[in-house]
Amino acid sequence: MAMTLQFLGATEEVTGSCHLLSVNQQQLLLDCGLIQGGKTDIARNRAPFEFEPSEIFCVVLSHAHIDHSGRLPALVQQGFDGPIYTHQATAELCEILLRDAAMLQQRDTERVNKRRDKQQLPPLEPLFTEADVEQVLSHFIPLEYDQLVPVMPGVDIMLHDAGHILGSALVELFLNDGEQQKKLVFSGDLGRAGMPILRDPTMIDSANLVLMESTYGERLHRSWDDTLAELKTLFAETIQSSRGNILIPAFSVGRAQELLYLFHLYAKQWQLAGWTIVLDSPMAIEATRIYVRNYPLMDADFQRLTQLHPGEHPLLSHARFIRDTAESISLNEISHGLIIIAGSGMCNGGRIRCHLQHNLARENSDVIICGFQALGTPGRLLVDGAEELTISGQSIPVRARIHTVGGLSAHADQAELLRWYQHFDGAPPLVLVHGEPTAQQVLLAKLAEQSPTTRAVIATHADTLDLTALPALRWC
């Protein structure tokens, strides 16, 4: 009998989360995410899966973000026919995220095919379609936190709140091959303690192996108090200098709702009475409705606020919601006084690109980057100081002020990752995933300094770990 774990995505990179667990010759997939970044990265999504989709018994999905869920439609399209276990809020969010992803696949493929036609190349098919998404949705098995569920012969799981976005889960997997019992803990994307709206990440006591993300393994975020002070100063400077519009690229799930909450709490303190705040993202609007419906999953402060002022919901009180495309386009006729929250969070799609196209060249505009920017994305180029950005074939000079507010991140920083791992008894073996190499190497060095007995490695693509050999960490 054998138990193995193979790392097939988010290895020495942040997107494309995917890990293959085999127990008793049955296969379980942990996440099935889309690879994001530049054109070369995105093209890798068209490569065949490194396993036979029809042989996967089930999928366990940590959360709804596309870099964890976005290849599920392709998985089903290519033969997967099993259950997808995830938190019930994640299932709700996936319905809107995956449908949007299918629409983008269709649109982007049409654009690529116009170029291919001119080059007399055969057309491409979208990676997946809305029909594929409908098939995926029928496979979801919604779960609650702290519920022990058998998902495959020899494998039980329990989800716990990861504190990253609504419904995000860290996963305990209890494995039994008939001869040995092992416990694997997968962090998914780990959130942060003390952040608004969501509960703190769950601490786990024991494991034979920990699989942990490392997105911000090389840095410390600003404290929450310092982040609020930074935002207050930023808005004050903008107001005092009578500057133009403020653009905030935001992930539709998680970051957009956090910003709405902050504007509810601090609009008066930040002197935003003369500004119009708009949420210009149909998907973020739908996600906000799901957040509102799932308020029992929120932290105590948020729940108390909703109960004290039931007619003024903290996510619905201060922003104008814009669904209509024509209304979104009309915003570009306004040169000042707007705070525009729009997707996508990495500026590689969505309505934010149109707003950047009309505002980046204005010296009186500001862009607030408040989330992780993968290598190769337009958002990363802005953070790294690009002097121009190409949008819809047009080269736009970057004259607007670019601000990076790291304290809003929904990912744990180095100290928070270490604190979460060090809560485990006995320093179990650790595998780092979901991080760029520099961040992982720095985190590994810090871990060696603080916990010298820890056996830790960085997963590289297609590594296969023999779980029956734990805790020796023997690679196949």
XYZ file of C-alpha atoms in Angstrom:
476
model
C 0.000 0.000 0.000
C 1.176 3.544 -0.611
C 0.361 7.179 0.050
C 1.991 9.825 -2.105
C 1.620 13.562 -2.675
C 2.709 15.148 -5.956
C 3.091 18.910 -6.434
C 1.770 20.010 -9.818
C 1.041 23.727 -9.390
C 1.997 26.801 -7.366
C 5.499 25.353 -7.152
C 8.068 28.153 -6.938
C 5.312 30.475 -8.174
C 2.133 31.894 -6.700
C -0.634 30.857 -9.097
C -1.993 27.557 -10.436
C -2.437 25.731 -7.124
C -2.733 21.964 -7.730
C -1.553 18.955 -5.702
C -2.260 15.269 -6.360
C -2.790 12.949 -3.387
C -2.829 9.174 -3.933
C -4.068 6.755 -1.267
C -4.862 3.096 -1.903
C -4.437 3.738 -5.654
C -7.222 6.342 -5.560
C -6.458 9.954 -6.466
C -7.602 13.192 -4.840
C -6.816 16.660 -6.169
C -6.154 19.538 -3.764
C -7.180 22.642 -5.750
C -7.169 22.973 -9.525
C -6.145 26.558 -10.189
C -5.545 28.719 -13.215
C -2.011 29.913 -13.926
C -1.904 33.709 -14.042
C 0.734 36.203 -15.114
C 2.134 37.123 -18.523
C 1.202 35.606 -21.892
C 3.679 32.745 -21.513
C 2.274 31.817 -18.106
C -1.340 31.978 -19.288
C -0.512 29.769 -22.299
C 0.561 26.989 -19.896
C -3.092 26.494 -18.945
C -3.595 24.845 -22.339
C -1.050 22.125 -21.601
C -2.565 18.699 -20.856
C -3.047 17.799 -17.214
C -0.196 15.691 -15.831
C -2.692 13.041 -14.762
C -5.782 11.487 -16.289
C -8.769 13.636 -15.223
C -11.178 10.694 -15.447
C -9.115 8.850 -12.807
C -9.449 11.581 -10.171
C -11.826 10.333 -7.467
C -12.605 13.780 -6.014
C -11.370 17.354 -5.626
C -10.971 19.274 -2.374
C -11.037 23.015 -3.065
C -9.532 25.415 -0.504
C -11.264 28.588 -1.734
C -12.815 30.356 -4.696
C -9.970 32.489 -6.053
C -9.303 31.623 -9.682
C -5.672 30.642 -9.094
C -7.115 27.806 -6.959
C -10.367 26.977 -8.789
C -9.963 28.219 -12.355
C -9.065 24.980 -14.152
C -11.971 23.002 -12.694
C -14.075 23.539 -15.855
C -11.227 22.194 -17.994
C -10.903 19.240 -15.594
C -14.567 18.348 -16.057
C -14.378 18.991 -19.797
C -11.564 16.430 -20.010
C -13.305 13.650 -18.126
C -13.459 14.305 -14.382
C -16.838 13.163 -13.025
C -16.419 13.108 -9.252
C -17.461 15.341 -6.342
C -15.815 18.674 -5.527
C -15.762 19.236 -1.758
C -15.518 22.797 -0.507
C -17.084 25.239 1.936
C -20.637 26.252 1.052
C -19.654 29.957 0.689
C -16.857 28.947 -1.697
C -19.380 27.047 -3.812
C -21.510 30.217 -4.003
C -18.555 32.387 -4.963
C -17.281 29.911 -7.555
C -20.561 30.239 -9.409
C -19.838 33.878 -10.219
C -16.047 33.627 -10.507
C -16.031 30.667 -12.878
C -18.793 32.110 -15.056
C -16.814 35.322 -15.346
C -13.669 33.347 -16.165
C -15.520 31.519 -18.950
C -16.689 34.817 -20.404
C -13.112 36.130 -20.337
C -11.854 32.920 -21.950
C -14.349 33.370 -24.779
C -13.502 37.045 -25.285
C -9.726 36.574 -25.111
C -9.846 33.612 -27.501
C -11.840 35.637 -30.018
C -9.231 38.387 -29.852
C -6.356 35.904 -30.291
C -8.128 34.218 -33.202
C -8.378 37.507 -35.092
C -4.595 37.704 -35.015
C -4.218 34.033 -35.888
C -6.549 34.450 -38.845
C -4.335 37.238 -40.230
C -1.353 34.913 -39.804
C -3.277 32.102 -41.536
C -3.130 29.982 -38.401
C -5.970 27.680 -37.294
C -8.295 29.119 -34.616
C -8.070 28.158 -30.960
C -10.947 26.986 -28.789
C -11.518 28.646 -25.388
C -9.912 26.786 -22.502
C -13.473 26.233 -21.241
C -16.959 27.581 -21.836
C -19.973 28.615 -19.771
C -21.456 25.190 -20.510
C -18.387 23.618 -18.881
C -18.898 25.858 -15.849
C -22.502 24.687 -15.535
C -21.216 21.110 -15.477
C -18.681 21.976 -12.757
C -21.316 23.572 -10.531
C -23.276 20.316 -10.473
C -20.266 18.576 -8.916
C -19.951 20.774 -5.820
C -20.618 19.227 -2.412
C -20.952 22.163 0.034
C -19.513 21.644 3.510
C -19.374 23.585 6.776
C -16.293 24.288 8.851
C -15.278 21.741 11.511
C -17.262 18.925 9.865
C -15.467 15.564 9.488
C -16.338 14.107 6.074
C -15.199 10.903 4.318
C -14.329 11.905 0.737
C -12.448 8.912 -0.650
C -11.612 5.405 0.553
C -8.921 5.952 3.173
C -9.343 9.766 3.311
C -11.455 11.943 5.626
C -11.237 15.727 5.606
C -12.146 18.602 7.890
C -12.227 22.236 6.762
C -11.303 25.114 9.068
C -11.550 28.863 8.546
C -8.365 30.145 6.868
C -9.338 33.813 7.299
C -8.305 34.701 3.723
C -11.630 35.358 1.961
C -15.206 34.310 2.632
C -15.348 30.508 2.731
C -11.584 30.042 2.533
C -10.437 26.863 4.213
C -7.346 25.205 5.491
C -7.752 21.468 5.163
C -6.996 18.617 7.550
C -6.696 15.324 5.653
C -6.780 12.119 7.679
C -5.173 9.337 5.625
C -5.348 5.575 6.146
C -3.924 3.090 3.643
C -4.829 0.056 5.779
C -1.382 -0.126 7.310
C -0.585 3.409 8.426
C -2.481 6.512 9.442
C -1.165 9.961 8.598
C -2.471 13.494 8.927
C -1.724 16.097 6.271
C -2.600 19.779 6.828
C -2.899 22.063 3.780
C -2.954 25.781 4.577
C -4.635 26.877 1.341
C -4.139 30.652 1.309
C -3.618 31.697 4.899
C -5.178 34.929 6.109
C -4.188 37.291 8.885
C -5.260 37.787 12.474
C -7.017 41.006 13.397
C -8.165 41.940 9.893
C -11.639 43.416 9.280
C -14.727 41.359 8.362
C -13.263 37.845 8.588
C -12.387 35.655 11.545
C -8.767 34.911 12.360
C -7.126 31.856 10.743
C -7.629 28.627 12.687
C -4.651 27.221 14.550
C -4.057 23.471 14.215
C -2.247 21.446 16.884
C -0.908 18.378 15.105
C 0.152 16.989 11.731
C 2.509 14.483 10.175
C 3.095 16.901 7.295
C 2.240 20.569 6.723
C 1.794 21.974 3.230
C 2.005 25.760 3.612
C 1.715 28.746 1.302
C 4.599 31.241 1.280
C 3.375 34.190 -0.792
C 4.870 36.814 1.525
C 7.588 34.694 3.067
C 10.191 37.421 2.626
C 8.377 40.415 4.101
C 6.419 41.855 6.991
C 3.204 43.772 6.379
C 2.584 47.102 7.988
C 0.532 46.861 11.144
C -3.190 47.454 10.781
C -2.971 50.743 12.674
C -0.115 51.940 10.451
C -2.052 50.886 7.341
C -5.085 52.921 8.396
C -2.827 55.902 9.097
C -1.202 55.479 5.671
C -4.588 55.477 3.934
C -5.726 58.518 5.917
C -2.567 60.406 4.887
C -2.906 59.339 1.267
C -6.492 60.555 1.018
C -5.669 63.767 2.916
C -2.826 64.622 0.517
C -5.041 63.934 -2.477
C -7.838 66.130 -1.150
C -5.556 69.004 -0.123
C -3.884 69.134 -3.522
C -7.235 68.982 -5.371
C -6.008 66.003 -7.314
C -7.934 63.938 -9.806
C -9.393 60.447 -9.559
C -8.192 57.615 -7.344
C -8.162 54.160 -8.955
C -8.046 51.053 -6.769
C -7.560 47.768 -8.661
C -9.184 45.192 -6.385
C -9.877 41.495 -6.364
C -13.627 41.070 -6.713
C -13.766 38.621 -3.833
C -12.218 39.727 -0.574
C -10.412 42.969 -1.289
C -13.417 44.802 -2.765
C -15.556 43.985 0.282
C -12.763 44.991 2.661
C -12.494 48.387 0.955
C -16.263 48.928 1.137
C -16.119 48.181 4.859
C -13.248 50.616 5.424
C -15.059 53.400 3.595
C -18.099 52.720 5.783
C -15.990 52.982 8.934
C -13.665 55.838 8.034
C -15.237 57.979 5.292
C -15.825 60.827 7.739
C -12.399 60.555 9.366
C -10.736 60.441 5.932
C -12.783 63.485 4.807
C -14.272 61.757 1.783
C -17.609 63.577 1.831
C -16.811 65.391 -1.405
C -15.802 62.217 -3.259
C -17.958 59.731 -5.115
C -17.030 56.128 -4.334
C -18.001 53.608 -6.998
C -17.712 49.838 -7.121
C -17.426 49.314 -10.869
C -17.515 45.548 -11.137
C -20.602 43.375 -11.675
C -18.712 40.393 -10.277
C -17.611 42.254 -7.141
C -21.195 43.432 -6.659
C -22.450 39.842 -6.814
C -19.691 38.740 -4.451
C -20.697 41.512 -2.040
C -24.267 40.183 -2.031
C -22.885 36.751 -1.099
C -20.862 38.319 1.722
C -24.008 40.033 2.994
C -25.944 36.737 2.968
C -23.175 34.928 4.841
C -22.738 37.397 7.692
C -22.695 34.588 10.351
C -19.232 33.681 9.022
C -17.881 37.163 9.803
C -15.978 38.242 12.892
C -17.719 39.509 16.028
C -17.113 43.217 15.287
C -18.724 42.992 11.848
C -21.715 41.041 13.130
C -22.217 43.502 15.977
C -22.144 46.431 13.544
C -24.764 44.856 11.268
C -27.036 44.199 14.233
C -26.677 47.727 15.656
C -27.543 49.408 12.344
C -29.671 46.915 10.368
C -30.801 49.580 7.873
C -27.243 50.678 7.048
C -25.277 47.589 6.113
C -21.518 48.280 6.265
C -20.948 46.828 2.762
C -23.849 48.626 1.124
C -23.827 52.109 2.633
C -21.168 54.284 0.997
C -20.494 53.134 -2.578
C -22.463 53.438 -5.779
C -22.698 50.046 -7.470
C -22.214 50.095 -11.253
C -23.298 47.125 -13.333
C -24.105 48.748 -16.688
C -21.241 48.958 -19.198
C -22.359 52.330 -20.579
C -22.446 53.800 -17.074
C -18.951 52.457 -16.454
C -17.659 54.066 -19.656
C -19.236 57.382 -18.681
C -16.972 57.528 -15.618
C -14.062 58.241 -17.957
C -15.575 61.638 -18.721
C -15.004 62.655 -15.080
C -11.489 63.921 -14.387
C -11.596 64.357 -10.613
C -13.503 63.451 -7.471
C -13.943 59.732 -8.129
C -12.683 56.797 -6.111
C -13.075 53.841 -8.457
C -12.821 50.302 -7.094
C -12.694 47.886 -10.038
C -11.276 44.536 -11.067
C -9.142 42.869 -11.881
C -6.849 43.096 -8.904
C -3.687 42.575 -10.992
C -4.887 44.944 -13.771
C -4.785 42.125 -16.336
C -8.476 42.262 -17.188
C -11.788 43.805 -16.236
C -12.961 47.406 -16.148
C -9.908 48.727 -14.299
C -7.975 48.584 -17.574
C -10.354 51.059 -19.207
C -10.015 53.400 -16.233
C -6.235 53.085 -16.268
C -6.271 53.872 -19.976
C -8.015 57.190 -19.247
C -6.262 58.129 -15.994
C -2.683 56.805 -15.988
C -1.356 59.655 -18.113
C -2.855 62.293 -15.804
C -0.399 63.685 -13.286
C -3.257 64.490 -10.934
C -4.445 60.863 -10.725
C -3.522 58.263 -8.117
C -3.475 54.462 -8.300
C -3.548 52.484 -5.063
C -2.184 48.946 -5.424
C -3.480 46.951 -2.469
C -2.976 43.274 -3.336
C -0.415 40.755 -4.551
C 0.776 41.331 -8.120
C 2.091 38.239 -9.912
C 5.171 38.488 -12.115
C 4.313 39.584 -15.649
C 1.012 41.260 -14.770
C 0.348 44.954 -15.513
C -0.122 45.587 -11.800
C 3.350 44.210 -11.096
C 4.784 46.449 -13.818
C 3.232 49.488 -12.121
C 4.582 48.440 -8.723
C 8.042 47.944 -10.252
C 8.030 51.487 -11.664
C 7.047 51.043 -15.308
C 7.113 54.328 -17.217
C 4.427 53.178 -19.652
C 1.789 50.489 -19.892
C 0.262 48.940 -23.011
C -3.530 48.699 -22.797
C -5.623 47.498 -25.748
C -2.653 48.032 -28.029
C -2.124 51.624 -26.882
C 0.998 52.724 -25.024
C -0.021 54.829 -22.020
C 2.624 56.909 -20.192
C 2.510 56.449 -16.429
C 2.283 59.944 -14.956
C -0.159 59.131 -12.140
C 1.200 58.520 -8.656
C 1.426 54.801 -7.852
C 0.990 53.802 -4.193
C 1.508 50.307 -2.813
C -0.404 49.656 0.405
C 0.862 46.279 1.548
C -0.957 46.306 4.868
C -4.264 45.447 3.183
C -3.006 42.076 2.026
C -5.226 39.082 2.740
C -2.151 36.816 2.870
C -0.190 36.142 6.046
C 3.248 37.750 6.113
C 6.475 36.093 7.214
C 5.855 36.476 10.949
C 2.248 35.304 10.641
C 3.239 32.253 8.580
C 5.870 31.314 11.146
C 3.452 31.835 14.024
C 0.845 29.607 12.373
C 3.351 26.837 11.640
C 4.999 27.012 15.053
C 1.652 26.360 16.738
C 1.936 22.720 15.619
C 3.281 20.308 18.209
C 6.673 18.788 17.538
C 7.701 20.813 14.448
C 6.225 18.477 11.784
C 7.883 18.274 8.340
C 6.991 21.269 6.191
C 6.673 21.753 2.429
C 6.459 25.300 1.051
C 4.225 25.990 -1.951
C 2.487 29.035 -3.447
C 5.431 31.440 -3.337
C 8.110 32.883 -5.571
C 11.617 31.440 -5.054
C 13.101 34.460 -3.295
C 10.238 34.633 -0.793
C 10.516 30.903 -0.126
C 14.276 30.929 0.369
C 14.037 33.823 2.836
C 11.232 32.095 4.738
C 13.211 28.846 4.814
C 16.247 30.656 6.255
C 14.120 32.384 8.892
C 12.522 29.078 9.814
C 15.937 27.442 10.191
C 16.970 30.296 12.495
C 13.871 30.080 14.692
C 13.172 26.324 14.547
C 16.445 24.578 13.668
C 14.946 21.080 14.099
C 12.267 21.643 11.447
C 12.634 19.550 8.279
C 11.460 21.935 5.582
C 11.726 21.898 1.797
C 10.504 23.941 -1.141
C 8.347 21.933 -3.532
C 9.499 21.950 -7.132
C 7.304 20.965 -10.028
C 6.339 17.260 -10.206
C 8.109 16.393 -6.926
C 6.442 13.332 -5.383
C 6.552 12.760 -1.649
C 6.166 9.277 -0.180
C 3.881 9.919 2.785
C 4.423 6.445 4.219
C 8.029 7.475 4.891
C 7.072 10.411 7.089
C 8.629 11.974 9.048
C 11.771 11.136 7.077
C 10.728 13.250 4.058
C 11.863 10.776 1.406
C 11.358 12.048 -2.145
C 10.414 9.504 -4.858
